[in-house]
PDB file of C-alpha atoms in Angstrom:
ATOM      1  CA  MET A  24      46.969 134.646 -36.266  1.00 48.00           C
ATOM      2  CA  ASP A  25      48.414 135.715 -33.301  1.00 53.00           C
ATOM      3  CA  GLN A  26      51.287 138.290 -33.185  1.00 57.00           C
ATOM      4  CA  GLU A  27      54.498 137.586 -32.793  1.00 59.00           C
ATOM      5  CA  LEU A  28      55.854 138.673 -29.660  1.00 55.00           C
ATOM      6  CA  GLN A  29      59.698 140.359 -30.233  1.00 60.00           C
ATOM      7  CA  PRO A  30      62.443 139.835 -27.962  1.00 59.00           C
ATOM      8  CA  ALA A  31      62.027 143.350 -26.090  1.00 59.00           C
ATOM      9  CA  GLN A  32      58.659 141.873 -25.215  1.00 58.00           C
ATOM     10  CA  LEU A  33      59.998 138.955 -23.878  1.00 55.00           C
ATOM     11  CA  ASP A  34      62.508 139.915 -21.336  1.00 57.00           C
ATOM     12  CA  GLN A  35      59.476 141.817 -20.134  1.00 60.00           C
ATOM     13  CA  LEU A  36      57.375 138.516 -19.577  1.00 60.00           C
ATOM     14  CA  ILE A  37      60.220 136.864 -17.798  1.00 59.00           C
ATOM     15  CA  PRO A  38      60.768 138.027 -14.584  1.00 62.00           C
ATOM     16  CA  PRO A  39      64.731 138.611 -13.474  1.00 63.00           C
ATOM     17  CA  VAL A  40      66.614 135.966 -11.393  1.00 61.00           C
ATOM     18  CA  PRO A  41      67.596 137.617  -8.336  1.00 63.00           C
ATOM     19  CA  PRO A  42      71.705 137.264  -8.301  1.00 62.00           C
ATOM     20  CA  GLN A  43      72.580 134.690  -6.081  1.00 59.00           C
ATOM     21  CA  PRO A  44      74.692 135.762  -2.896  1.00 56.00           C
ATOM     22  CA  LYS A  45      78.280 134.511  -2.216  1.00 55.00           C
ATOM     23  CA  LYS A  46      79.226 131.807   0.049  1.00 55.00           C
ATOM     24  CA  ASN A  47      80.872 132.970   3.032  1.00 61.00           C
ATOM     25  CA  ASN A  48      84.139 131.012   3.510  1.00 71.00           C
ATOM     26  CA  PHE A  49      85.040 133.858   6.247  1.00 72.00           C
ATOM     27  CA  LEU A  50      83.411 131.087   9.102  1.00 76.00           C
ATOM     28  CA  LEU A  51      85.168 128.470   7.905  1.00 77.00           C
ATOM     29  CA  TRP A  52      88.650 129.802   7.976  1.00 78.00           C
ATOM     30  CA  VAL A  53      87.538 130.900  11.371  1.00 77.00           C
ATOM     31  CA  LEU A  54      87.037 127.660  12.542  1.00 80.00           C
ATOM     32  CA  PHE A  55      90.068 125.674  10.592  1.00 78.00           C
ATOM     33  CA  LEU A  56      92.354 127.670  12.768  1.00 83.00           C
ATOM     34  CA  VAL A  57      90.729 127.400  15.545  1.00 81.00           C
ATOM     35  CA  LEU A  58      91.080 123.519  15.341  1.00 84.00           C
ATOM     36  CA  LEU A  59      94.619 124.193  14.142  1.00 83.00           C
ATOM     37  CA  LEU A  60      95.927 126.001  17.554  1.00 83.00           C
ATOM     38  CA  GLY A  61      93.621 123.251  19.443  1.00 79.00           C
ATOM     39  CA  SER A  62      95.412 120.741  17.966  1.00 80.00           C
ATOM     40  CA  SER A  63      99.093 122.302  17.836  1.00 79.00           C
ATOM     41  CA  TRP A  64      97.939 123.042  21.748  1.00 78.00           C
ATOM     42  CA  GLY A  65      97.163 119.655  22.404  1.00 75.00           C
ATOM     43  CA  LEU A  66     100.659 118.178  20.844  1.00 77.00           C
ATOM     44  CA  TYR A  67     102.576 120.515  22.715  1.00 73.00           C
ATOM     45  CA  LEU A  68     100.991 119.841  26.172  1.00 73.00           C
ATOM     46  CA  THR A  69     101.049 116.207  25.191  1.00 74.00           C
ATOM     47  CA  ALA A  70     104.928 116.565  24.483  1.00 67.00           C
ATOM     48  CA  ARG A  71     105.757 118.497  27.386  1.00 68.00           C
ATOM     49  CA  ASP A  72     103.822 115.494  29.361  1.00 67.00           C
ATOM     50  CA  GLN A  73     105.908 112.977  27.854  1.00 62.00           C
ATOM     51  CA  GLY A  74     109.261 114.856  28.598  1.00 56.00           C
ATOM     52  CA  TRP A  75     110.009 114.826  24.386  1.00 61.00           C
ATOM     53  CA  LEU A  76     111.378 118.436  24.270  1.00 59.00           C
ATOM     54  CA  PRO A  77     114.761 119.017  23.943  1.00 59.00           C
ATOM     55  CA  SER A  78     114.669 121.233  26.129  1.00 54.00           C
ATOM     56  CA  GLN A  79     113.262 119.101  29.226  1.00 49.00           C
ATOM     57  CA  ARG A  80     116.061 116.626  27.708  1.00 53.00           C
ATOM     58  CA  MET A  81     118.790 118.763  28.513  1.00 52.00           C
ATOM     59  CA  MET A  82     116.989 120.080  32.193  1.00 67.00           C
ATOM     60  CA  ALA A  83     118.589 117.177  34.227  1.00 79.00           C
ATOM     61  CA  LYS A  84     121.602 116.632  35.606  1.00 82.00           C
ATOM     62  CA  THR A  85     121.367 115.739  39.038  1.00 87.00           C
ATOM     63  CA  TYR A  86     118.973 113.166  40.684  1.00 85.00           C
ATOM     64  CA  GLU A  87     116.943 116.027  42.385  1.00 85.00           C
ATOM     65  CA  GLU A  88     116.179 117.719  38.539  1.00 84.00           C
ATOM     66  CA  CYS A  89     115.246 114.235  37.612  1.00 85.00           C
ATOM     67  CA  ALA A  90     112.918 113.901  40.482  1.00 84.00           C
ATOM     68  CA  SER A  91     111.310 117.306  39.359  1.00 84.00           C
ATOM     69  CA  LEU A  92     110.794 116.560  35.864  1.00 82.00           C
ATOM     70  CA  PRO A  93     106.662 115.510  34.340  1.00 76.00           C
ATOM     71  CA  ASN A  94     106.511 111.833  34.139  1.00 76.00           C
ATOM     72  CA  SER A  95     110.235 110.722  35.796  1.00 82.00           C
ATOM     73  CA  ILE A  96     109.830 107.385  37.284  1.00 82.00           C
ATOM     74  CA  ILE A  97     111.659 106.902  40.675  1.00 82.00           C
ATOM     75  CA  GLN A  98     112.618 103.311  40.764  1.00 81.00           C
ATOM     76  CA  GLU A  99     112.351 102.009  44.755  1.00 74.00           C
ATOM     77  CA  SER A 100     115.982 100.531  45.838  1.00 72.00           C
ATOM     78  CA  TYR A 101     118.847 101.840  47.971  1.00 74.00           C
ATOM     79  CA  PRO A 102     119.789 103.991  46.532  1.00 77.00           C
ATOM     80  CA  ALA A 103     116.982 104.889  44.590  1.00 84.00           C
ATOM     81  CA  THR A 104     117.289 105.702  40.865  1.00 87.00           C
ATOM     82  CA  CYS A 105     115.714 108.466  39.321  1.00 89.00           C
ATOM     83  CA  VAL A 106     115.145 107.430  34.868  1.00 87.00           C
ATOM     84  CA  THR A 107     113.505 110.067  32.885  1.00 83.00           C
ATOM     85  CA  ALA A 108     111.217 109.951  29.507  1.00 78.00           C
ATOM     86  CA  ASP A 109     113.955 110.165  27.482  1.00 79.00           C
ATOM     87  CA  GLY A 110     116.173 107.269  29.617  1.00 82.00           C
ATOM     88  CA  GLN A 111     118.286 109.321  31.778  1.00 84.00           C
ATOM     89  CA  ARG A 112     119.218 107.659  34.809  1.00 86.00           C
ATOM     90  CA  PHE A 113     120.445 109.293  38.243  1.00 89.00           C
ATOM     91  CA  VAL A 114     121.185 107.494  41.291  1.00 87.00           C
ATOM     92  CA  GLN A 115     120.336 109.679  44.559  1.00 86.00           C
ATOM     93  CA  PRO A 116     122.975 110.736  46.841  1.00 83.00           C
ATOM     94  CA  ILE A 117     123.724 109.144  49.933  1.00 75.00           C
ATOM     95  CA  SER A 118     125.551 111.525  52.456  1.00 64.00           C
ATOM     96  CA  THR A 119     127.441 109.588  54.636  1.00 58.00           C
ATOM     97  CA  SER A 120     130.304 110.894  57.215  1.00 54.00           C
ATOM     98  CA  THR A 121     133.334 109.080  55.841  1.00 49.00           C
ATOM     99  CA  ALA A 122     135.678 108.041  59.271  1.00 52.00           C
ATOM    100  CA  LEU A 123     139.138 108.024  58.528  1.00 56.00           C
ATOM    101  CA  PRO A 124     140.773 105.082  58.895  1.00 56.00           C
ATOM    102  CA  THR A 125     142.762 104.378  62.382  1.00 60.00           C
ATOM    103  CA  GLU A 126     145.535 102.124  62.978  1.00 60.00           C
ATOM    104  CA  THR A 127     144.847  99.339  64.767  1.00 62.00           C
ATOM    105  CA  ALA A 128     147.108  98.674  67.781  1.00 64.00           C
ATOM    106  CA  ALA A 129     148.961  95.261  67.495  1.00 73.00           C
ATOM    107  CA  PRO A 130     148.147  93.069  70.416  1.00 78.00           C
ATOM    108  CA  THR A 131     151.550  93.138  71.405  1.00 82.00           C
ATOM    109  CA  ALA A 132     151.890  96.769  70.925  1.00 83.00           C
ATOM    110  CA  ASN A 133     152.102  97.351  75.129  1.00 88.00           C
ATOM    111  CA  TRP A 134     154.470  93.918  75.798  1.00 88.00           C
ATOM    112  CA  LYS A 135     157.433  93.946  78.042  1.00 88.00           C
ATOM    113  CA  THR A 136     160.272  93.287  76.165  1.00 88.00           C
ATOM    114  CA  PHE A 137     162.473  90.003  77.666  1.00 85.00           C
ATOM    115  CA  ILE A 138     166.246  89.693  76.295  1.00 84.00           C
ATOM    116  CA  THR A 139     168.011  86.024  77.598  1.00 77.00           C
ATOM    117  CA  ASP A 140     171.529  86.705  79.418  1.00 74.00           C
ATOM    118  CA  ASP A 141     173.410  85.860  76.652  1.00 69.00           C
ATOM    119  CA  LYS A 142     171.520  88.542  74.720  1.00 68.00           C
ATOM    120  CA  LYS A 143     171.106  86.357  71.480  1.00 70.00           C
ATOM    121  CA  VAL A 144     167.410  86.408  72.037  1.00 75.00           C
ATOM    122  CA  SER A 145     164.321  88.817  72.700  1.00 81.00           C
ATOM    123  CA  PHE A 146     160.750  88.534  72.898  1.00 83.00           C
ATOM    124  CA  LYS A 147     157.930  90.404  74.456  1.00 86.00           C
ATOM    125  CA  TYR A 148     155.582  88.990  76.667  1.00 84.00           C
ATOM    126  CA  PRO A 149     152.187  90.514  78.411  1.00 84.00           C
ATOM    127  CA  SER A 150     152.806  93.242  80.372  1.00 83.00           C
ATOM    128  CA  GLY A 151     150.847  91.557  83.588  1.00 81.00           C
ATOM    129  CA  TRP A 152     153.022  88.476  83.500  1.00 81.00           C
ATOM    130  CA  THR A 153     156.700  87.756  85.323  1.00 81.00           C
ATOM    131  CA  VAL A 154     159.232  86.403  83.338  1.00 81.00           C
ATOM    132  CA  ASP A 155     162.584  84.377  84.739  1.00 79.00           C
ATOM    133  CA  GLN A 156     165.460  82.618  82.860  1.00 77.00           C
ATOM    134  CA  ASN A 157     167.376  79.821  83.561  1.00 73.00           C
ATOM    135  CA  THR A 158     170.134  77.965  81.626  1.00 69.00           C
ATOM    136  CA  THR A 159     170.556  74.297  82.060  1.00 65.00           C
ATOM    137  CA  SER A 160     173.064  72.078  80.328  1.00 61.00           C
ATOM    138  CA  GLU A 161     171.884  69.087  78.898  1.00 56.00           C
ATOM    139  CA  GLY A 162     174.820  66.844  78.370  1.00 52.00           C
ATOM    140  CA  TRP A 163     176.573  65.902  74.696  1.00 49.00           C
ATOM    141  CA  GLY A 164     178.264  70.094  75.221  1.00 51.00           C
ATOM    142  CA  LYS A 165     174.221  71.396  74.627  1.00 56.00           C
ATOM    143  CA  SER A 166     173.023  74.026  76.917  1.00 60.00           C
ATOM    144  CA  ILE A 167     169.121  75.034  77.126  1.00 63.00           C
ATOM    145  CA  THR A 168     167.522  78.553  77.840  1.00 68.00           C
ATOM    146  CA  THR A 169     164.278  78.812  79.086  1.00 70.00           C
ATOM    147  CA  ALA A 170     162.085  81.387  79.761  1.00 72.00           C
ATOM    148  CA  ASN A 171     159.689  81.031  82.235  1.00 72.00           C
ATOM    149  CA  LEU A 172     156.420  83.216  82.141  1.00 75.00           C
ATOM    150  CA  LYS A 173     153.791  83.457  84.561  1.00 73.00           C
ATOM    151  CA  ASN A 174     150.741  84.985  86.199  1.00 71.00           C
ATOM    152  CA  ASP A 175     148.008  83.806  88.694  1.00 67.00           C
ATOM    153  CA  LYS A 176     146.664  80.862  86.645  1.00 62.00           C
ATOM    154  CA  PHE A 177     149.272  79.795  83.742  1.00 62.00           C
ATOM    155  CA  HIS A 178     153.044  78.869  83.545  1.00 64.00           C
ATOM    156  CA  LEU A 179     154.703  79.334  80.301  1.00 65.00           C
ATOM    157  CA  SER A 180     157.771  78.321  79.264  1.00 67.00           C
ATOM    158  CA  VAL A 181     159.566  79.104  76.370  1.00 68.00           C
ATOM    159  CA  SER A 182     163.219  77.040  75.507  1.00 66.00           C
ATOM    160  CA  VAL A 183     165.317  77.700  72.781  1.00 65.00           C
ATOM    161  CA  ALA A 184     168.015  75.156  72.232  1.00 59.00           C
ATOM    162  CA  ASN A 185     169.921  73.648  69.769  1.00 54.00           C
ATOM    163  CA  ALA A 186     169.292  70.459  71.185  1.00 49.00           C
ATOM    164  CA  PHE A 187     165.991  68.390  71.824  1.00 49.00           C
ATOM    165  CA  MET A 188     164.479  68.679  75.217  1.00 49.00           C
ATOM    166  CA  ASN A 189     165.653  66.140  77.760  1.00 47.00           C
ATOM    167  CA  GLU A 190     162.373  65.830  79.364  1.00 53.00           C
ATOM    168  CA  CYS A 191     159.619  63.370  79.043  1.00 58.00           C
ATOM    169  CA  MET A 192     156.874  65.544  78.194  1.00 59.00           C
ATOM    170  CA  GLN A 193     153.369  64.385  76.737  1.00 62.00           C
ATOM    171  CA  GLU A 194     153.331  65.951  73.011  1.00 65.00           C
ATOM    172  CA  ILE A 195     150.869  67.577  71.240  1.00 65.00           C
ATOM    173  CA  SER A 196     151.699  68.898  67.898  1.00 69.00           C
ATOM    174  CA  LYS A 197     154.884  69.614  66.348  1.00 72.00           C
ATOM    175  CA  GLN A 198     155.452  71.772  63.193  1.00 73.00           C
ATOM    176  CA  ASN A 199     158.428  73.488  61.506  1.00 74.00           C
ATOM    177  CA  ILE A 200     158.558  77.549  61.818  1.00 72.00           C
ATOM    178  CA  THR A 201     160.958  79.986  60.670  1.00 72.00           C
ATOM    179  CA  LEU A 202     162.496  82.718  62.798  1.00 67.00           C
ATOM    180  CA  SER A 203     165.075  85.002  61.360  1.00 64.00           C
ATOM    181  CA  GLY A 204     165.835  82.670  58.676  1.00 67.00           C
ATOM    182  CA  THR A 205     166.115  79.879  60.968  1.00 65.00           C
ATOM    183  CA  THR A 206     163.940  76.948  61.242  1.00 66.00           C
ATOM    184  CA  PHE A 207     162.634  75.511  63.909  1.00 67.00           C
ATOM    185  CA  TYR A 208     160.473  72.889  65.725  1.00 65.00           C
ATOM    186  CA  LYS A 209     157.714  74.525  67.282  1.00 69.00           C
ATOM    187  CA  ARG A 210     156.039  71.831  69.571  1.00 67.00           C
ATOM    188  CA  TYR A 211     153.398  71.749  72.351  1.00 65.00           C
ATOM    189  CA  PHE A 212     153.710  69.658  75.669  1.00 62.00           C
ATOM    190  CA  THR A 213     151.210  69.080  78.019  1.00 59.00           C
ATOM    191  CA  GLY A 214     153.555  69.258  81.186  1.00 55.00           C
ATOM    192  CA  VAL A 215     152.390  66.087  81.832  1.00 55.00           C
ATOM    193  CA  TYR A 216     155.330  63.024  82.480  1.00 54.00           C
ATOM    194  CA  SER A 217     155.333  60.485  79.178  1.00 53.00           C
ATOM    195  CA  GLY A 218     157.305  58.218  77.467  1.00 50.00           C
ATOM    196  CA  GLU A 219     157.625  60.791  74.484  1.00 47.00           C
ATOM    197  CA  ALA A 220     159.294  63.139  73.292  1.00 45.00           C
ATOM    198  CA  CYS A 221     162.309  62.498  74.759  1.00 52.00           C
ATOM    199  CA  SER A 222     165.757  63.769  73.599  1.00 49.00           C
ATOM    200  CA  ASN A 223     168.452  61.539  71.905  1.00 49.00           C
ATOM    201  CA  LYS A 224     171.781  61.814  70.578  1.00 46.00           C
ATOM    202  CA  GLU A 225     170.826  61.445  66.779  1.00 47.00           C
ATOM    203  CA  ASN A 226     168.593  64.182  67.095  1.00 46.00           C
ATOM    204  CA  LEU A 227     171.032  67.103  68.597  1.00 45.00           C
ATOM    205  CA  GLY A 228     171.180  69.412  65.265  1.00 47.00           C
ATOM    206  CA  ASN A 229     167.177  70.012  65.430  1.00 50.00           C
ATOM    207  CA  SER A 230     167.422  73.862  66.796  1.00 54.00           C
ATOM    208  CA  GLU A 231     164.179  73.771  68.399  1.00 58.00           C
ATOM    209  CA  ILE A 232     161.646  76.208  70.268  1.00 62.00           C
ATOM    210  CA  TRP A 233     159.116  74.737  72.828  1.00 59.00           C
ATOM    211  CA  LEU A 234     156.214  75.251  74.872  1.00 54.00           C
ATOM    212  CA  GLN A 235     155.325  73.832  77.537  1.00 55.00           C
ATOM    213  CA  PRO A 236     152.111  75.086  78.936  1.00 52.00           C
ATOM    214  CA  THR A 237     151.812  73.906  82.816  1.00 50.00           C
ATOM    215  CA  LEU A 238     148.491  74.891  84.195  1.00 47.00           C
ATOM    216  CA  ILE A 239     148.803  75.442  87.953  1.00 46.00           C
ATOM    217  CA  ASP A 240     144.833  74.309  88.552  1.00 46.00           C
ATOM    218  CA  LYS A 241     146.341  70.973  86.242  1.00 49.00           C
ATOM    219  CA  GLU A 242     143.585  71.617  83.830  1.00 51.00           C
ATOM    220  CA  PRO A 243     144.196  70.494  79.907  1.00 52.00           C
ATOM    221  CA  TYR A 244     145.937  72.273  76.847  1.00 51.00           C
ATOM    222  CA  ASN A 245     143.556  74.869  75.811  1.00 57.00           C
ATOM    223  CA  TYR A 246     143.575  76.869  72.746  1.00 60.00           C
ATOM    224  CA  GLN A 247     144.492  80.201  74.520  1.00 66.00           C
ATOM    225  CA  TYR A 248     147.577  79.255  75.572  1.00 65.00           C
ATOM    226  CA  GLY A 249     148.634  78.694  71.401  1.00 66.00           C
ATOM    227  CA  LEU A 250     147.338  82.174  70.577  1.00 74.00           C
ATOM    228  CA  LEU A 251     149.646  83.163  73.055  1.00 76.00           C
ATOM    229  CA  PHE A 252     152.037  81.371  72.118  1.00 73.00           C
ATOM    230  CA  ASP A 253     151.553  82.497  68.512  1.00 77.00           C
ATOM    231  CA  GLN A 254     151.808  85.905  69.549  1.00 82.00           C
ATOM    232  CA  ILE A 255     155.128  85.488  71.739  1.00 80.00           C
ATOM    233  CA  LEU A 256     156.623  83.653  68.444  1.00 77.00           C
ATOM    234  CA  SER A 257     155.326  86.822  66.095  1.00 80.00           C
ATOM    235  CA  THR A 258     157.704  88.988  68.222  1.00 83.00           C
ATOM    236  CA  PHE A 259     161.174  86.890  68.566  1.00 79.00           C
ATOM    237  CA  LYS A 260     164.364  88.306  67.452  1.00 78.00           C
ATOM    238  CA  PHE A 261     167.899  86.848  67.514  1.00 73.00           C
ATOM    239  CA  THR A 262     170.082  89.523  68.613  1.00 71.00           C
ATOM    240  CA  ASN A 263     173.087  88.256  67.189  1.00 63.00           C
TER     241      ASN A 263
END
């Protein structure tokens, strides 16, 4: 019969089990920290490039600063516009020399002044023209004061009266105007004799200013006369 082994003997027969080495977690922690730092740096670079950082949003105060920021957009226009990543807009300043406004001289500033002999009417006329005056009686106790303006090509008769013109000239146009609170007819005549626009006794209560442009070379009435006459009328004054 086999001899029964004692526990001490069993310990001698079973070889000892070597202790399991502990897992080295140090490398794992190092790898984790490297990944964490790398991802954080990557997020920072992305935020910087996209202009998400608060310091960048507050940095742009001018167009030039906006243009220097990363990820800013320059919109091609005139003037150009810079838009930051967070939507701030800056318009490119345009340097221009602003000229001070200068007063424009009136067309009649250098004209001469004509005053009728009775000192009732004054007006200005071009300095290169000559002017003379004549007063004619028109019957019915009415008189007409006429200023004849002339240059080398044109003859302009400006007549002021409280009566119709006692001549029969071809009329071009007629309109009401007000000078110094008095209403007048402004009439244009060609200087060509006609059966129109003759004086008549019923119309003696109307005050009139007439323009009778008689061209020396007998050319028809033109726009230049109308413009000149309007400028003369703009200077009309009744002195008493």
